Structures are given as structure tokens and as C-alpha cells.
Amino acid sequence: MTKIHVVRHANAQLYSAELDDYFRARHTVYVKERGWKDLDRAGGRDIDQFDTADAIHLLAIDQSRVVGGHRFNPTTGPTLLNSVFPQLAARPLVADPEVYETTRIFVVKERRGEQAQPRIESLLFAATLEFAVSQGLREIRFLMETWWLPRLQDIGWSVRPLGIPTDVDGMNCIAVSLAISDEVWAETCLRRSVPGPVLVWKGIHRPMYRFPDHIQLVA
Amino acid sequence: MQKLDQVDKYWAARALTFVEAAEVAHTPDQVLKVFSHEIAQVGFYAHLMIVLDSREFSRRVLANGWHPEWTAVYTKEKLADDDPVPRHTLRSINPFLWREAPYDSEAEPRALTVMRRAVDFGMTEGFCVPIHHGDGSVAGVSIAGERPDLGHGVRAALHLMSLAAHNRVRGLLRLGPTVQHALTPREREVLRWMAVGKTAWEIGEILDIAEVTVNTHISAAQRKLNAVNRASTIVNAIRAGEVSLSDL
């Protein structure tokens, strides 16, 4: 089964082949499919100014093949929202060690819309919350297409807009903040048929946390 | 990418304030009252929140702020079947103006009729926000007026306010009518103290009851409010109108 691997500076050498695969997959998704020309780089890899030593990458790996991913950046350093799109927030975005920003969530084309549960997309949603809980984060911020807002609220996410919808390269986008809690992790797993923790911590310290299966949810 | 000017900033702040107000409103009427007030500031006088499926019009309405006569005409003459706006809502992920909803006035004379008759009811210009749910269902929030302000910042604010109003109204309708004051006076009193940060022991001291009794009241309230923990008990109590922020 597909597992989601936590890859950061400390264990990147264990994942050199997968990371290369991951940056190529990002190029395919964002430059070729979505046409974000600004990201086009010679070499066919999407590596930008936020792929720093502080970035944390969640890699969805199925039998050594990267099938999806998601990136985290601490808001104490440069992020897309605080350094490129600060005008998308109505109030100044405060740097906070308990708040990370996420960007580049994707599933490779061949694995989208799979009927088998849990879907890669669901695993990435659950992994995102698992990682946030494991780090003791309060919130994660991200930029998304506005029409996704009701869909996230449908899966029980408490998503707070940070600004109003704004046109970004022809897409109607909004910056939001998601409140992190054991409940939202457990509820996401329940609604998305994810049986429990999905993160693999190879070569790095696994923080102390456990799946909130003691929480009684009203489905 | 567009730049935000002072007007946009004003509307951004106003929309975000509305989002917060909608979150703590505890009846659909409260949400809609504030929503109507906000959209009236820019010249919109009518609103409709509707689910788009094959059911008859009246069964799909979540909220109706249309002129009653227009609703009557629209229902009686089954104008929904020919209205180009709901049709365009199904195909759009972003908000649009009514006049941007395409139709062929030659081949679809009734579509033209719908748009013309709407004008008779002061709905000259309309703005529609499509809502595509994860389960594939689609809804729309439509607002209209005679000569509304349609500046960039205003549209963005209306977009966000429509989404927030719809989300809250839908959530409240799904919860069903809240039982008025399902909690006992003692349970409410305990929650009010909890909401201002008192521990069970402290509340026991204040109310001169045993700590274990305080915990019993909290557990009972948690169960009645369908809450998963103590924090969500407070949130649900405020949402259900059992505890008012002004009590705190």
C-alpha cells in the first residue's frame, strides 16, 4: 500500500532517487498540466525558492514510485504567502513557530480519481493532518482555489479565510488557515476511509504522538 | 495578479467580519438578516440559496429573500426550467453575473422571458456564486438588485460572504431545529464559568457545589450538545444559543 514518507533535510540522502522523482512529478503536474510557466526550469524539475533546508516534503510512495506529495514550510521563514502573495491576507501574517504553510499538494495523473479506498488524495489529506499534529502545530495556512472552500468544510475542516478571493494567474484563489486538532485528524481519516497513521519516519526521529482513536466521532 | 486598493481592503475587512458573525449565528434567520444587510450596502436587494437538482423549485430552496410575488410567478410558471442562471451555475466553479449566463434568445424564448420578467421585479443585475460539494451536489447563492456596485473588491467580498452564509445556513438546517434550552439552568451556569476559563474545582467553589457535581453537569451538557470534548462543548453551546457571548 502507498505510504507517506516524511522527508526533510536530515534524511534527504536516504531519498535522493525519490526526491528527484518528486521534483519531476511536480514539474509534470504544475508546469505541463496546469501551465504555470513561471515554474518552468531547465532540467524538468520544479524546484523553487521554498525548497530550502527548512522545507518538509511528504512523499506518497507506492513501490518506490512517487505518486503524490505535499510541502510544508515554517512561517518563521520565507513562504509563498508571506513573501510572494502577502496582499492575499487582509491582516499581516504573523510568523509563528506553531503555524506552517503548505503548498504543492498533488497526485500524479495516473493515480487520480481512483475508486479504491483510501485514495491517494485522502492519504495526503490525512498525512498532512498527522504531520501537523505530530509537530504540535496550531494551524496550517495555504492558498487554494476558492471553489474548494465548501468542499473542505464538507469534510469537517474548520477553514478560516485570511483574505478575500483574488485572481492569481487567472484562477480565483483564497488564502486560508486550517485549525489543527486531534479531532480534525480523526474525522478526516473516518470520512476518507484512512485506517490510521500513514506517515513513515525513516532516518529521522518520530515525535511522540498517537492516533486519536479514543475520540468518539459522530459520523 | 490584481492589486488591492483601499476599497478592496475595506471590503476584505468587512467580508471577514461577516464570516466570523455567520459562524456564531445560531439560526438561519440570523445569518440571513446580516447577509441581507451587507449586500444591501452595495445595492443588492434580493437573495436566493438553492440546491440544483431535479426536484421541484420550492423543495430545493434553502433561503428565499426574493420578492414574494416573483417567487409565486417563478414557481407557478415553472420558470426554473428555462432560467439560464441555474444551468450556468452547474457548469461554473467561479461566480458570474446573470447576464454572463449564456442562452440562445432565438431558440430559447422562455430564457429571455425569465430574464426580462426578473427586471420587472427590480432584478436588473444579478450575481451568482456556484457551490460544488464534494459529493457532486451543486448549490447556488444568487443575489440581485437594480444598479448594484460590482467593483472588484465588492465582488470578491460578495463571493466570500455568499459562501460563508450558505455554509452556515446549510449547517444549521442540517442540524435541524435546535431544541430551545435543552440544558438545565445549572448546566448553563457551569458552562458559562467554564467558558471564562474556570476549572471544575473553581466552579465548584463559586457555585458552592462539589467538583464531582460540576463534572457531572459538564458531561451531561457535552452529551446533549453532541460535543467531542470540553472545548467543543463550549463552542456548540454558543452556537446553539445556550450560552451567549454577552453572558461572558
Short mmCIF file of C-alpha atoms in Angstrom, two decimals, chain B residues 80-225:
data_model
loop_
_atom_site.label_atom_id
_atom_site.label_comp_id
_atom_site.label_asym_id
_atom_site.label_seq_id
_atom_site.Cartn_x
_atom_site.Cartn_y
_atom_site.Cartn_z
CA ALA B 80 -36.69 27.39 -13.18
CA ASP B 81 -36.77 25.00 -16.16
CA ASP B 82 -35.84 27.79 -18.55
CA ASP B 83 -33.71 30.01 -16.33
CA PRO B 84 -30.17 30.21 -17.79
CA VAL B 85 -28.68 31.10 -14.39
CA PRO B 86 -29.03 27.72 -12.62
CA ARG B 87 -27.89 26.00 -15.79
CA HIS B 88 -24.73 28.11 -15.89
CA THR B 89 -24.19 27.53 -12.15
CA LEU B 90 -23.83 23.80 -12.80
CA ARG B 91 -21.07 24.49 -15.32
CA SER B 92 -19.16 27.19 -13.43
CA ILE B 93 -16.84 26.99 -10.48
CA ASN B 94 -16.43 30.76 -10.19
CA PRO B 95 -19.02 33.49 -9.57
CA PHE B 96 -20.64 35.13 -12.57
CA LEU B 97 -23.11 37.88 -13.43
CA TRP B 98 -26.56 36.77 -14.53
CA ARG B 99 -26.05 38.44 -17.89
CA GLU B 100 -22.99 36.23 -18.42
CA ALA B 101 -25.16 33.08 -18.29
CA PRO B 102 -25.44 32.12 -21.95
CA TYR B 103 -28.64 31.28 -23.79
CA ASP B 104 -29.91 31.47 -27.31
CA SER B 105 -32.67 34.08 -27.34
CA GLU B 106 -33.96 32.78 -30.69
CA ALA B 107 -34.07 29.10 -29.78
CA GLU B 108 -34.95 29.68 -26.12
CA PRO B 109 -37.53 32.44 -25.97
CA ARG B 110 -38.52 31.41 -22.44
CA ALA B 111 -34.98 32.03 -21.20
CA LEU B 112 -35.28 35.58 -22.47
CA THR B 113 -38.69 35.86 -20.78
CA VAL B 114 -37.23 34.81 -17.41
CA MET B 115 -34.50 37.44 -17.59
CA ARG B 116 -36.93 40.19 -18.71
CA ARG B 117 -39.53 39.41 -16.08
CA ALA B 118 -36.86 39.41 -13.37
CA VAL B 119 -36.18 43.03 -14.35
CA ASP B 120 -39.84 43.85 -13.64
CA PHE B 121 -39.13 42.88 -10.04
CA GLY B 122 -36.10 45.14 -9.75
CA MET B 123 -33.64 42.35 -10.51
CA THR B 124 -31.79 44.05 -13.33
CA GLU B 125 -28.34 42.86 -12.43
CA GLY B 126 -27.60 39.57 -10.66
CA PHE B 127 -24.55 37.86 -9.20
CA CYS B 128 -24.39 34.13 -8.65
CA VAL B 129 -21.93 32.07 -6.59
CA PRO B 130 -21.82 28.37 -7.52
CA ILE B 131 -21.10 25.85 -4.76
CA HIS B 132 -19.82 22.43 -5.77
CA HIS B 133 -19.87 19.97 -2.89
CA GLY B 134 -17.53 17.02 -2.51
CA ASP B 135 -20.38 14.56 -3.08
CA GLY B 136 -21.09 16.04 -6.51
CA SER B 137 -24.16 18.03 -5.50
CA VAL B 138 -24.35 21.66 -6.58
CA ALA B 139 -25.95 24.68 -4.96
CA GLY B 140 -26.00 28.37 -5.73
CA VAL B 141 -26.33 31.68 -3.96
CA SER B 142 -27.88 34.28 -6.22
CA ILE B 143 -28.30 37.96 -5.37
CA ALA B 144 -29.82 40.73 -7.43
CA GLY B 145 -30.54 44.43 -7.49
CA GLU B 146 -31.22 47.34 -9.79
CA ARG B 147 -27.87 49.04 -10.07
CA PRO B 148 -25.50 47.27 -7.66
CA ASP B 149 -21.84 48.10 -7.18
CA LEU B 150 -19.81 45.45 -8.99
CA GLY B 151 -16.26 46.64 -8.34
CA HIS B 152 -13.51 44.04 -7.96
CA GLY B 153 -13.25 44.23 -4.19
CA VAL B 154 -17.01 44.22 -3.80
CA ARG B 155 -17.39 41.12 -5.96
CA ALA B 156 -14.69 39.29 -4.04
CA ALA B 157 -16.34 40.21 -0.75
CA LEU B 158 -19.77 39.13 -2.02
CA HIS B 159 -18.24 35.84 -3.17
CA LEU B 160 -16.78 35.09 0.25
CA MET B 161 -19.86 36.28 2.15
CA SER B 162 -22.13 34.14 -0.03
CA LEU B 163 -20.01 31.05 0.63
CA ALA B 164 -19.95 31.72 4.37
CA ALA B 165 -23.68 32.45 4.59
CA HIS B 166 -24.51 29.32 2.62
CA ASN B 167 -22.18 27.12 4.67
CA ARG B 168 -23.70 28.32 7.92
CA VAL B 169 -27.34 28.20 6.81
CA ARG B 170 -26.84 24.72 5.40
CA GLY B 171 -25.12 23.56 8.57
CA LEU B 172 -27.87 24.97 10.77
CA LEU B 173 -30.65 23.48 8.65
CA ARG B 174 -28.99 20.08 8.72
CA LEU B 175 -28.70 20.17 12.49
CA GLY B 176 -32.44 20.60 12.50
CA PRO B 177 -34.35 22.99 14.69
CA THR B 178 -32.37 23.38 17.87
CA VAL B 179 -34.28 22.42 20.96
CA GLN B 180 -34.63 25.64 22.86
CA HIS B 181 -32.60 25.48 26.03
CA ALA B 182 -32.09 21.75 26.19
CA LEU B 183 -29.67 22.41 29.04
CA THR B 184 -30.75 22.90 32.62
CA PRO B 185 -30.08 26.32 34.20
CA ARG B 186 -27.33 24.75 36.32
CA GLU B 187 -25.62 23.22 33.28
CA ARG B 188 -25.68 26.58 31.54
CA GLU B 189 -24.25 28.28 34.58
CA VAL B 190 -21.39 25.77 34.74
CA LEU B 191 -20.64 26.23 31.02
CA ARG B 192 -20.59 30.00 31.39
CA TRP B 193 -17.89 29.73 34.06
CA MET B 194 -16.02 27.14 32.01
CA ALA B 195 -16.09 29.48 29.03
CA VAL B 196 -14.25 32.14 31.02
CA GLY B 197 -11.55 29.66 31.96
CA LYS B 198 -12.53 28.41 35.39
CA THR B 199 -11.58 24.86 36.34
CA ALA B 200 -14.13 22.35 37.64
CA TRP B 201 -12.76 22.85 41.15
CA GLU B 202 -13.05 26.64 40.89
CA ILE B 203 -16.60 26.41 39.54
CA GLY B 204 -17.45 24.14 42.47
CA GLU B 205 -16.14 26.79 44.86
CA ILE B 206 -18.03 29.60 43.09
CA LEU B 207 -21.35 27.77 42.96
CA ASP B 208 -20.80 26.05 46.28
CA ILE B 209 -21.22 22.55 44.87
CA ALA B 210 -18.86 19.55 44.78
CA GLU B 211 -16.29 19.31 41.98
CA VAL B 212 -17.71 15.90 41.03
CA THR B 213 -21.13 17.51 40.60
CA VAL B 214 -19.60 20.16 38.33
CA ASN B 215 -18.09 17.38 36.20
CA THR B 216 -21.45 15.63 36.04
CA HIS B 217 -23.08 18.82 34.73
CA ILE B 218 -20.32 19.24 32.13
CA SER B 219 -20.65 15.64 30.94
CA ALA B 220 -24.42 15.99 30.67
CA ALA B 221 -24.06 19.22 28.65
CA GLN B 222 -21.42 17.62 26.44
CA ARG B 223 -23.76 14.73 25.67
CA LYS B 224 -26.76 16.97 24.97
CA LEU B 225 -24.69 19.20 22.70
#
